[in-house]
XYZ file of C-alpha atoms in Angstrom:
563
model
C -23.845 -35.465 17.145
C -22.699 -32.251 18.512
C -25.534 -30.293 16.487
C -28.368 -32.173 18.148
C -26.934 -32.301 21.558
C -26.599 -28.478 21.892
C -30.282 -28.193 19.898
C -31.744 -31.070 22.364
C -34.736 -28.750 23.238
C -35.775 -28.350 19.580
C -36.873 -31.913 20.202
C -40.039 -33.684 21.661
C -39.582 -37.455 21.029
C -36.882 -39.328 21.409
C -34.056 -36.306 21.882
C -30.644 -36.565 22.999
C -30.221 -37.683 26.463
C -29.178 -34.573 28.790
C -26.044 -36.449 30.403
C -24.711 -36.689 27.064
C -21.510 -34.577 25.942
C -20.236 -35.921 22.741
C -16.186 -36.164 23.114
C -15.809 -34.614 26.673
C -17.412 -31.193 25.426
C -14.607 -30.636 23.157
C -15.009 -28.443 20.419
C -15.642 -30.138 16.852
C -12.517 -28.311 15.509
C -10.523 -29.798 18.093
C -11.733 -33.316 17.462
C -10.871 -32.651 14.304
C -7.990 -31.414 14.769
C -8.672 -28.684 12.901
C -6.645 -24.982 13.038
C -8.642 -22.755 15.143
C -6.911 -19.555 14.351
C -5.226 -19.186 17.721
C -1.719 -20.040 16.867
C 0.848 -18.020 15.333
C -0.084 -15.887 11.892
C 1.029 -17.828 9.352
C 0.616 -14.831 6.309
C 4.239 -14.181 5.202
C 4.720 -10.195 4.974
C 5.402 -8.885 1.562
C 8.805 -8.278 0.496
C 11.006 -5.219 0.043
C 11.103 -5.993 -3.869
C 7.782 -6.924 -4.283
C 5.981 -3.770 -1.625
C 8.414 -1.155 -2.925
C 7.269 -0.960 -6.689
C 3.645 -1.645 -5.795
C 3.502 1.130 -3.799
C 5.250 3.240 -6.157
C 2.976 2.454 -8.543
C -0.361 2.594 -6.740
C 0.239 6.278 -5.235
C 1.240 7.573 -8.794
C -2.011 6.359 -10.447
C -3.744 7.198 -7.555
C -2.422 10.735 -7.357
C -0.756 11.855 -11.069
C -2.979 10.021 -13.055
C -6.319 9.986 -10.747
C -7.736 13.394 -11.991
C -7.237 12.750 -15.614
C -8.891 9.023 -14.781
C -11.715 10.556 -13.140
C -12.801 12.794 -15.966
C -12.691 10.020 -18.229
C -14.849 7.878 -16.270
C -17.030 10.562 -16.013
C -17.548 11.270 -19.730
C -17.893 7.027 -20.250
C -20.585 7.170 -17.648
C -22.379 9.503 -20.575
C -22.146 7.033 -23.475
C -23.071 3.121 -23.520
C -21.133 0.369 -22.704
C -18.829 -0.925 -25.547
C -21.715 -4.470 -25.082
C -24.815 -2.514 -25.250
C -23.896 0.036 -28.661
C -26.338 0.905 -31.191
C -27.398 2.582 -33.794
C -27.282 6.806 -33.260
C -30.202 8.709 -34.475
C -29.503 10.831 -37.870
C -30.649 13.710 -39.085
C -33.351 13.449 -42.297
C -30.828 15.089 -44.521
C -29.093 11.610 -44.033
C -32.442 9.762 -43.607
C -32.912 9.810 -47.137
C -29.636 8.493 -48.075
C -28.786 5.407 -49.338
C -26.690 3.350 -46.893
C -22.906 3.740 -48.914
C -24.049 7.199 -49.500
C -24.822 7.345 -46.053
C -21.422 5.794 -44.153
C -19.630 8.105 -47.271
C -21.223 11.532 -45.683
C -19.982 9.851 -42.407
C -16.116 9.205 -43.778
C -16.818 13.201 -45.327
C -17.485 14.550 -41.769
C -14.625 13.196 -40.236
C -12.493 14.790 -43.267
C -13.783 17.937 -42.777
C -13.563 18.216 -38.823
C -9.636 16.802 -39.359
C -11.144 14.073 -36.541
C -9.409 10.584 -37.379
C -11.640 7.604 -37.947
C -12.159 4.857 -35.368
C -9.758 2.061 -34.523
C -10.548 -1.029 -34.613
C -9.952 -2.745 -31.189
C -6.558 -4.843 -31.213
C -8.013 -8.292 -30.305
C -10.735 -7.295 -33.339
C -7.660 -6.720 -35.238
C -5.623 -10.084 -34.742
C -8.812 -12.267 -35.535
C -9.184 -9.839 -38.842
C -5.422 -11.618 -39.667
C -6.407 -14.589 -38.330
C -9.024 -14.446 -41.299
C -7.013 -13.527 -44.063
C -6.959 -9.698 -43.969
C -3.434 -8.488 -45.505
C -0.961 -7.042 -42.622
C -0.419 -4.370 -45.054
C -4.179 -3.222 -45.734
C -4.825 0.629 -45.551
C -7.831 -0.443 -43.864
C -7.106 -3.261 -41.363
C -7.433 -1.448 -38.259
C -10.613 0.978 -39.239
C -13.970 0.332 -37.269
C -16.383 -0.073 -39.623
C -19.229 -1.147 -37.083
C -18.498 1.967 -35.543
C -18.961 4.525 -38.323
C -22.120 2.723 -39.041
C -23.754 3.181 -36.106
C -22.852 6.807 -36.535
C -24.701 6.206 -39.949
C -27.878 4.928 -37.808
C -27.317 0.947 -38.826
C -26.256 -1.098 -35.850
C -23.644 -2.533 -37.942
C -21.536 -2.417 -41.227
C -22.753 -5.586 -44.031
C -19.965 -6.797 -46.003
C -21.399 -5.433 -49.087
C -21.066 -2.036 -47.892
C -17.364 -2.091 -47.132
C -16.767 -3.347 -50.607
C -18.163 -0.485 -51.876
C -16.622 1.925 -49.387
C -13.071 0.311 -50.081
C -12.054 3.503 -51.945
C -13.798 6.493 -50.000
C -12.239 4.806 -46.441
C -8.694 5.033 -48.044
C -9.090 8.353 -49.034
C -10.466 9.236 -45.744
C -7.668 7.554 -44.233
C -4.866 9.136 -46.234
C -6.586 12.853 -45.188
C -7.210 12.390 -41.339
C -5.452 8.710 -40.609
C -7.402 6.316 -37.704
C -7.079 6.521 -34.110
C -8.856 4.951 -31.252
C -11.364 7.218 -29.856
C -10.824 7.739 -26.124
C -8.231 10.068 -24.412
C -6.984 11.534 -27.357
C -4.559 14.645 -27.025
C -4.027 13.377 -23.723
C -2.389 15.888 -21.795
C 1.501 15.601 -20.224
C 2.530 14.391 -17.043
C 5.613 13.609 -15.342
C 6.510 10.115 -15.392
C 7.154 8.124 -12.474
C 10.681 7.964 -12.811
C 10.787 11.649 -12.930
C 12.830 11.818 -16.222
C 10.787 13.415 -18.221
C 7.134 14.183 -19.647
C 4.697 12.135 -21.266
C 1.005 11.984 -22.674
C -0.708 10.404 -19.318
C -2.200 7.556 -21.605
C -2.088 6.859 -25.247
C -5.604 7.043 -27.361
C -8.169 4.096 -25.760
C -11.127 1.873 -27.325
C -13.936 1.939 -25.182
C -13.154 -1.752 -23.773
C -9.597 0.172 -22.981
C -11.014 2.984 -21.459
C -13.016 1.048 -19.316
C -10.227 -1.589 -18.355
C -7.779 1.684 -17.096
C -10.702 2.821 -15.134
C -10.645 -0.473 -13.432
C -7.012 -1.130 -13.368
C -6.847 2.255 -10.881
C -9.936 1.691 -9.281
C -7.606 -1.153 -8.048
C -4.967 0.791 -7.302
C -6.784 2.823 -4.908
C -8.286 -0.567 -3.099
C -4.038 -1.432 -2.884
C -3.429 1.329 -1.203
C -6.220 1.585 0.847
C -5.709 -1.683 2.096
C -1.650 -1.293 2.281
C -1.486 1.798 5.119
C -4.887 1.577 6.671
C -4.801 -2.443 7.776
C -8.758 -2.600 6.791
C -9.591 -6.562 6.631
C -11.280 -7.709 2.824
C -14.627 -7.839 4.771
C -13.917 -3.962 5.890
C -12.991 -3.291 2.657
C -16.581 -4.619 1.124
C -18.651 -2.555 3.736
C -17.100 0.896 2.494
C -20.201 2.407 1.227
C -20.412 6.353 -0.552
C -20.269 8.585 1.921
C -17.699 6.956 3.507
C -15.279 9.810 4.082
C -16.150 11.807 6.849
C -16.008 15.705 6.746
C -11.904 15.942 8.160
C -11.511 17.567 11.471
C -9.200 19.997 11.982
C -6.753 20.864 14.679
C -4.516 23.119 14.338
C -2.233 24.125 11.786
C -1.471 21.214 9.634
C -3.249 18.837 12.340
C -6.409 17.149 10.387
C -7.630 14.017 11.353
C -9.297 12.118 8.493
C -11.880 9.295 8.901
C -13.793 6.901 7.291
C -17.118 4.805 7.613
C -17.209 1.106 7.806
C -18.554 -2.256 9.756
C -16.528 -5.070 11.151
C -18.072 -8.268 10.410
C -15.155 -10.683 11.337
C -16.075 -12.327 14.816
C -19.062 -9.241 14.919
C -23.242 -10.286 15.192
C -24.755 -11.023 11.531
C -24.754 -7.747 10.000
C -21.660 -6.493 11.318
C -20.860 -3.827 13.666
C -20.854 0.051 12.287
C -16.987 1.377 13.088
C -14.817 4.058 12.305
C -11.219 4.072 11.187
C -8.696 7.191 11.119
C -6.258 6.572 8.401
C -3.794 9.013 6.952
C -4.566 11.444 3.775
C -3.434 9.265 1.286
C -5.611 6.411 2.287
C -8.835 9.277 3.046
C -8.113 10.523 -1.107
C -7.954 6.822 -1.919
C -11.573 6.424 -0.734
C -12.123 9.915 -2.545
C -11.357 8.849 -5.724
C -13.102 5.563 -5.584
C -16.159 7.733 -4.679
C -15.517 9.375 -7.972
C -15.100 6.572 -10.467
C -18.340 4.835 -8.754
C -21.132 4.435 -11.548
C -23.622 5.048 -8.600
C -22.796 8.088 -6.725
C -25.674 7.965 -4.217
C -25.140 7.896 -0.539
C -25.263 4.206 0.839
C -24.683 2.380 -2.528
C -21.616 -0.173 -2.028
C -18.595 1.664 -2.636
C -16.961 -1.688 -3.949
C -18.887 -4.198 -2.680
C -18.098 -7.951 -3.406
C -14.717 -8.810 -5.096
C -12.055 -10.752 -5.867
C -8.932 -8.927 -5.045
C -6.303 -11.758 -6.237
C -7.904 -11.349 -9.742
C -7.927 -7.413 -9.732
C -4.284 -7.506 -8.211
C -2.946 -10.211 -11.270
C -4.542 -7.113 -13.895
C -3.370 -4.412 -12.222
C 0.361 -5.782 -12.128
C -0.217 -7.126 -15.786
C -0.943 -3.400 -16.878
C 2.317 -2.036 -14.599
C 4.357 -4.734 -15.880
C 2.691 -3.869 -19.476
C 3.902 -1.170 -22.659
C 1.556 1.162 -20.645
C 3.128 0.943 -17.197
C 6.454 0.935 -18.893
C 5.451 3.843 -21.168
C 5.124 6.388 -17.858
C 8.344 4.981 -16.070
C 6.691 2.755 -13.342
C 9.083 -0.126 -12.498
C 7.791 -3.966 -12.878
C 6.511 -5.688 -9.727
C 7.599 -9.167 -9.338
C 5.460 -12.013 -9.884
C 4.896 -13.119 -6.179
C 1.418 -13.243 -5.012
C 0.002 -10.768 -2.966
C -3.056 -10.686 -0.744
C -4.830 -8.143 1.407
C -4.059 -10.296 4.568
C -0.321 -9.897 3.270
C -0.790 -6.135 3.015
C -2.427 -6.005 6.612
C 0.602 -8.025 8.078
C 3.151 -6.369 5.552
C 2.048 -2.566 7.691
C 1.752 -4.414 11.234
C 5.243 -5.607 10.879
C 6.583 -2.166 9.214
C 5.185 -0.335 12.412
C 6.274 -2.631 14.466
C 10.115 -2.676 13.332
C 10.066 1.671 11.907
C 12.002 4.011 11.934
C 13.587 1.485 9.074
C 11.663 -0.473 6.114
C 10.009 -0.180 2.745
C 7.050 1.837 3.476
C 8.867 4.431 5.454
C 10.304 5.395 1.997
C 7.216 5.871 0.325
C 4.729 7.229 3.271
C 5.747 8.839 6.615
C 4.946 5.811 9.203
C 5.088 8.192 12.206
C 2.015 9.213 10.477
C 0.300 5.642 10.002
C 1.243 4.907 13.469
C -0.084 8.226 14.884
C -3.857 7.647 12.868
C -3.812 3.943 14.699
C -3.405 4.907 17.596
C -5.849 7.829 17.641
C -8.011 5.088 15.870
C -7.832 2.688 19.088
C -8.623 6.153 21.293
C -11.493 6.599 19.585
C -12.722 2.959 19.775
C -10.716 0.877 21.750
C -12.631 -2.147 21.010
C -12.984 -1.593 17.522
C -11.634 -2.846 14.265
C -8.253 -0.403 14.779
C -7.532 -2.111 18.069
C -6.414 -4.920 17.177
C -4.428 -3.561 14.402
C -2.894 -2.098 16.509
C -2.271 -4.917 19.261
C -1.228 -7.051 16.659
C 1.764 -4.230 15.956
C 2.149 -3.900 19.395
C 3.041 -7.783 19.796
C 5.280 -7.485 16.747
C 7.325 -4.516 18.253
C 7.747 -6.918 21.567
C 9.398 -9.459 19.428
C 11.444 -6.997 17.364
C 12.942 -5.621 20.447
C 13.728 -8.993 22.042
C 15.172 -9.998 18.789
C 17.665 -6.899 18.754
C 18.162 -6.739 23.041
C 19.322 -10.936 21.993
C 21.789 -10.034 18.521
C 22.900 -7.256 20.817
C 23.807 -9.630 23.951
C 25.279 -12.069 21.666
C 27.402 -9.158 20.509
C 28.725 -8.526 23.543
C 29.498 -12.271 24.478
C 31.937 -11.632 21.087
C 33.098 -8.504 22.189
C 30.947 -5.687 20.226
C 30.178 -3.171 22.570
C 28.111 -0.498 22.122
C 28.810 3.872 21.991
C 27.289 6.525 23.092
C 26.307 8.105 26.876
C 24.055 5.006 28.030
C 26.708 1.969 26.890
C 28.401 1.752 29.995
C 24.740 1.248 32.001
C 23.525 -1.212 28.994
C 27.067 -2.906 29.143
C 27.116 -3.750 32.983
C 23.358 -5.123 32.471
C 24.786 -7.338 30.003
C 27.589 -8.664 32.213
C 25.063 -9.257 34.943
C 23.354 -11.309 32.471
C 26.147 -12.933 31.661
C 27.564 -13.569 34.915
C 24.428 -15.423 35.833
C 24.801 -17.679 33.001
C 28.424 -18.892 34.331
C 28.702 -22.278 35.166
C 30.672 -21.538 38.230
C 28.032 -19.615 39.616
C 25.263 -22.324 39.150
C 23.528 -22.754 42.298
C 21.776 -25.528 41.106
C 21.536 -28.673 38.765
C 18.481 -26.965 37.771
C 19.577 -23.901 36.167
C 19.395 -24.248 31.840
C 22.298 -21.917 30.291
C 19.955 -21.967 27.059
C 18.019 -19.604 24.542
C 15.130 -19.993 26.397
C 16.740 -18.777 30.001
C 18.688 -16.026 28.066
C 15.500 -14.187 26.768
C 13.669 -14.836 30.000
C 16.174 -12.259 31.607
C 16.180 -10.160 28.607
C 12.393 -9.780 28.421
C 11.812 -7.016 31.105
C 14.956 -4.877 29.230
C 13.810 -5.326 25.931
C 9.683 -3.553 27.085
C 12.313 -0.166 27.568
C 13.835 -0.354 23.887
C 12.539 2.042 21.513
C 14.057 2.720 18.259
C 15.685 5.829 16.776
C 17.188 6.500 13.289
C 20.227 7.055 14.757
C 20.158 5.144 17.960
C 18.200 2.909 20.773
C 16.311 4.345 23.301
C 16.574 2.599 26.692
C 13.411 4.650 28.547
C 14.335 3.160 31.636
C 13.778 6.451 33.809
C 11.740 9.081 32.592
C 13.384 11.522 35.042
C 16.745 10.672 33.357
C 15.194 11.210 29.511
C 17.358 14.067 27.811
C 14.312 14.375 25.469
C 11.288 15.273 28.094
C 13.364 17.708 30.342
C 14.005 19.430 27.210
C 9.944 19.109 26.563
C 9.158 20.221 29.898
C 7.213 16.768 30.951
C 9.397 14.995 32.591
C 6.467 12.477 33.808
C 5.547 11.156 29.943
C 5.472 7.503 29.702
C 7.028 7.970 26.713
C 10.283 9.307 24.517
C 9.903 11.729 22.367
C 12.025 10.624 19.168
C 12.045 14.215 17.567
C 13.838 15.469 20.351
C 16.406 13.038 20.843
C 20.087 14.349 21.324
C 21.336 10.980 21.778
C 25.081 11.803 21.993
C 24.225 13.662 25.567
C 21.320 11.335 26.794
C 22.095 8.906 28.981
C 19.529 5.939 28.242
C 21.018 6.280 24.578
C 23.303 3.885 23.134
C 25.099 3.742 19.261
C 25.750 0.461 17.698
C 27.486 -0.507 14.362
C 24.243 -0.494 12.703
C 23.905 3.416 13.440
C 27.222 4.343 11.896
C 25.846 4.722 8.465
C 23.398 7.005 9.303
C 26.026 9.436 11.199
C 28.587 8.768 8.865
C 25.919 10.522 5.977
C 25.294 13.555 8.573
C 29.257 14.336 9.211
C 29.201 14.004 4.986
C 26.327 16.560 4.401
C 27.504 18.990 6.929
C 31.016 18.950 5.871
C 29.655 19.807 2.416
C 27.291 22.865 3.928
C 30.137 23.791 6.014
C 32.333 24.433 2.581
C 29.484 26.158 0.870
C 29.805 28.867 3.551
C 31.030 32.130 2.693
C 33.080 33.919 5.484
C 30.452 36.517 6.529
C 28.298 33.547 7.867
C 29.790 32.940 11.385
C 27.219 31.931 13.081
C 26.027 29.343 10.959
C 29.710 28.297 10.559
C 29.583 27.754 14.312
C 26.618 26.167 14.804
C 27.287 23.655 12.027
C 30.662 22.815 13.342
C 29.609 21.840 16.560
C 26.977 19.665 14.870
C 29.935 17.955 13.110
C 32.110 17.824 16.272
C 29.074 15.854 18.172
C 28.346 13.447 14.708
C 32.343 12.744 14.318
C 32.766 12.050 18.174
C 29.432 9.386 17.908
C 31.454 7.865 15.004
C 34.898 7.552 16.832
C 33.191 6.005 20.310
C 31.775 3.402 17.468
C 35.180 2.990 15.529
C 36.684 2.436 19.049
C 34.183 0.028 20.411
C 35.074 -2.274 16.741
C 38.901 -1.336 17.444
C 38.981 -3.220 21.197
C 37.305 -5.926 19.453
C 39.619 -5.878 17.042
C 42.412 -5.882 19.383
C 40.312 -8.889 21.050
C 41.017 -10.983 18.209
């Protein structure tokens, strides 16, 4: 009924009348009831145990193991798929050959040139002893369709390989049978750094192809994983996608890449350009080089079905292979691309800390966002970057509220600003008495307490080592030392937060100075006596880190004391 009320004009006879509004005007998802996407995101982020190991493993095979990938892709682009073989062309010396006298110059060749014979597949294999062959036979695992073909017959008649039964065991005994891809592969560190390995072990063609695939997929994980790209993104990537990188300055290179957002865009989509960080820009790369098309404007992946690339590519790291090179197994939870696009909102939103700041600098993610929303603030990036913006609101509410509640049990806070971020507290607090309740109307609830918290928490911004409260730029330590006092925002790399006074230490910061006072007591007893004025300069380092640590041992002792 909607439908032909909003199309009335398509009709001449008998249309609907004008006065009509089927339901009030209301919306058919609404009568419905249906979601309409405007509520909370429902995707759960990945976890810790499940992103760590997936990361690990896509930037090894998209980095160690992507150039040795890439040539082998490149010399399978040269033959024909392992569904489309046939018979090679042969010389007329063997023209004139019978066909056992033929395959037996074949077997001869591979003698002399100390090249082992083709392996048989090992699916081929197991329905070979699911027909009878003997586990033990010399010649179980040989190819025989394969050295035919190098004969010139498309395949090997079981007539034939009676006859042969003796030449292919003497061939076997001299050169042995291998499977023909990657062999000699060369050594690469594994991924748990103990040691060297072959970077794959010899591959049938069905093999070869499926590791071409399984990092193809790799590179789409991490891709997806630091950039934020949506699937539809994703599918628009076409070659040519990487943009010539513009450079800045020393080590300052912006990197971007081609796309189109189609999600909520006319049909067609909308062309758009994201700036990602290196590792994302050589992702792209490398999918440009295992592409069987490498002509501008071809699809670079076009259409597919990510859950069933992700369940192989985990089945391979979980695998003898993955195992083989040191990657560690990835849990069986499922993972999505709208996971991996919440899983990096959420990690910028709540950095310094989390799992991808281990594997990739975030500073950097969050820098190529931003720069990302400059360049088109009402593209694709923006609201990446909105949605890590309203994450990051209800991070710091969520630690300006466990910190309050601290407080209420006594847990106060170190460091130059506490006293200021104590006092705001206690007015808090103080207007939550019920003495001071001017009216039946006042709630002492959640709700009331993160009302007043709200303004306070848009000034927290998070350190390794500390919380920023950028209340006054004219009172941040960290831009008179920068010489712009007038920023709108801190500048974390210059933070001396044991002399700024918008800086605070809490119990959750004492592990990270307690490691500092460690590693410079060490460096301080490496020092030979001719080395003064390093001696110096490191002990007043420790002096500052050990007096951060006591004003946090002392705020835990009055609670203690509390008690």
């Amino acid at each position: 009924m909607g439908m032909l009320a909003n199309h009335r004009n398509l009709f001449t006879v008998d249309r609907v009348p004008a006065d009509l509004r089927p339901w009030g005007g209301a919306t058919p998802s609404a009568v419905a009831e249906m979601p309409n996407g405007r509520g909370p995101n429902k995707t759960p982020p990945l976890s810790g145990t499940v992103l760590q190991p997936l990361l690990a493993a896509a930037r090894y095979l998209t980095t160690t193991l992507a150039p040795h990938v890439a040539d082998l892709a490149d010399r399978l682009r040269g033959t024909e798929p392992a569904h489309r073989m046939r018979a090679h062309p042969v010389d007329a010396d063997l023209a004139s050959l019978e066909p056992v006298q033929r395959i037996t110059a074949i077997l001869d060749q591979h003698v002399q040139s100390g090249q082992p014979l083709p392996q048989l597949p090992d699916h081929l294999v197991e329905r070979r002893l699911a027909r009878g062959w003997d586990p033990h036979d010399t010649l179980l695992t040989i190819n025989w369709n394969a050295i035919a073909r190098h004969a010139g017959y498309w395949r090997m008649s079981q007539q034939w390989s009676t006859q042969l039964r003796h030449p292919g065991e003497d061939a076997v005994a001299a050169v042995g049978i291998a499977k023909h891809w990657a062999r000699n592969a060369a050594p690469v560190t594994k991924a748990s750094g103990d040691g060297h390995v072959p970077w794959t072990v010899p591959l049938s063609r069905v093999e070869a192809d499926a590791l071409v695939g399984i990092v193809r997929t790799a590179a789409i994980t991490l891709l997806a994983a630091v950039s934020g790209m949506r699937a539809g993104e994703l599918m628009e990537l076409r070659m040519g996608a990487c943009r010539p990188p513009e450079h800045y300055g020393d080590g300052l290179v912006r990197y971007r890449l081609a796309s189109k957002v189609v999600k909520g865009q006319p049909l067609g989509g909308t062309d758009d350009e994201w700036v990602v960080i290196e590792p994302a820009y050589r992702a792209v790369q490398l999918l440009e080089q295992l592409h069987d098309n490498p002509q501008d404007g071809a699809p670079l992946l076009g259409r597919f079905a990510f859950g069933v690339r992700y369940q192989w590519f985990r089945n391979w790291v979980n695998g003898p292979a993955g195992h083989r090179i040191g990657l560690a197994p990835i849990p069986e939870d499922p993972v999505t691309l709208r996971a991996l696009r919440r899983t990096l909102a959420i990690e910028l939103a709540y950095r310094p800390g989390g799992v991808l700041a281990t594997k990739l600098h975030l500073k950097h993610i969050a820098v190529a966002t931003t720069e990302g929303y400059a360049s088109r603030p009402g593209g694709a990036q923006a609201e990446l970057l909105a949605e890590v913006n309203k994450h990051e609101a209800e991070r710091n509410l969520e630690l300006l509220w466990a910190e309050f509640r601290n407080y209420q049990q006594g847990v106060l806070p170190g460091g130059p600003g506490a006293r200021e971020l104590t006092e705001f507290f206690a007015h808090i607090d103080g207007k939550l008495a019920p003495d001071d309740a001017a009216s039946p109307k006042v709630q002492r609830n959640n709700r009331e307490v993160l009302n007043l918290l709200s303004k306070r928490a848009r000034t927290l911004h998070l350190a390794p080592a500390n919380y920023c409260w950028f209340t006054d730029p004219a009172r941040a330590l960290c831009l008179k030392l920068a010489g712009t006092p007038n920023a709108d925002q801190p500048l974390a790399g210059m933070c001396d937060s044991a002399r700024c006074p918008q800086a605070t230490h809490h119990p959750c910061h004492r592990p990270v100075w307690a490691d500092h006072a460690q590693q410079t007591t060490t460096f301080l007893g490496t020092l030979g006596p001719t080395r003064q004025a390093e001696r110096v300069r490191l002990q007043a380092d420790l002096d500052r880190a050990q007096r951060v640590l006591d004003a946090i041992d002392n705020a835990a002792a009055r609670t203690d004391n509390k008690e």
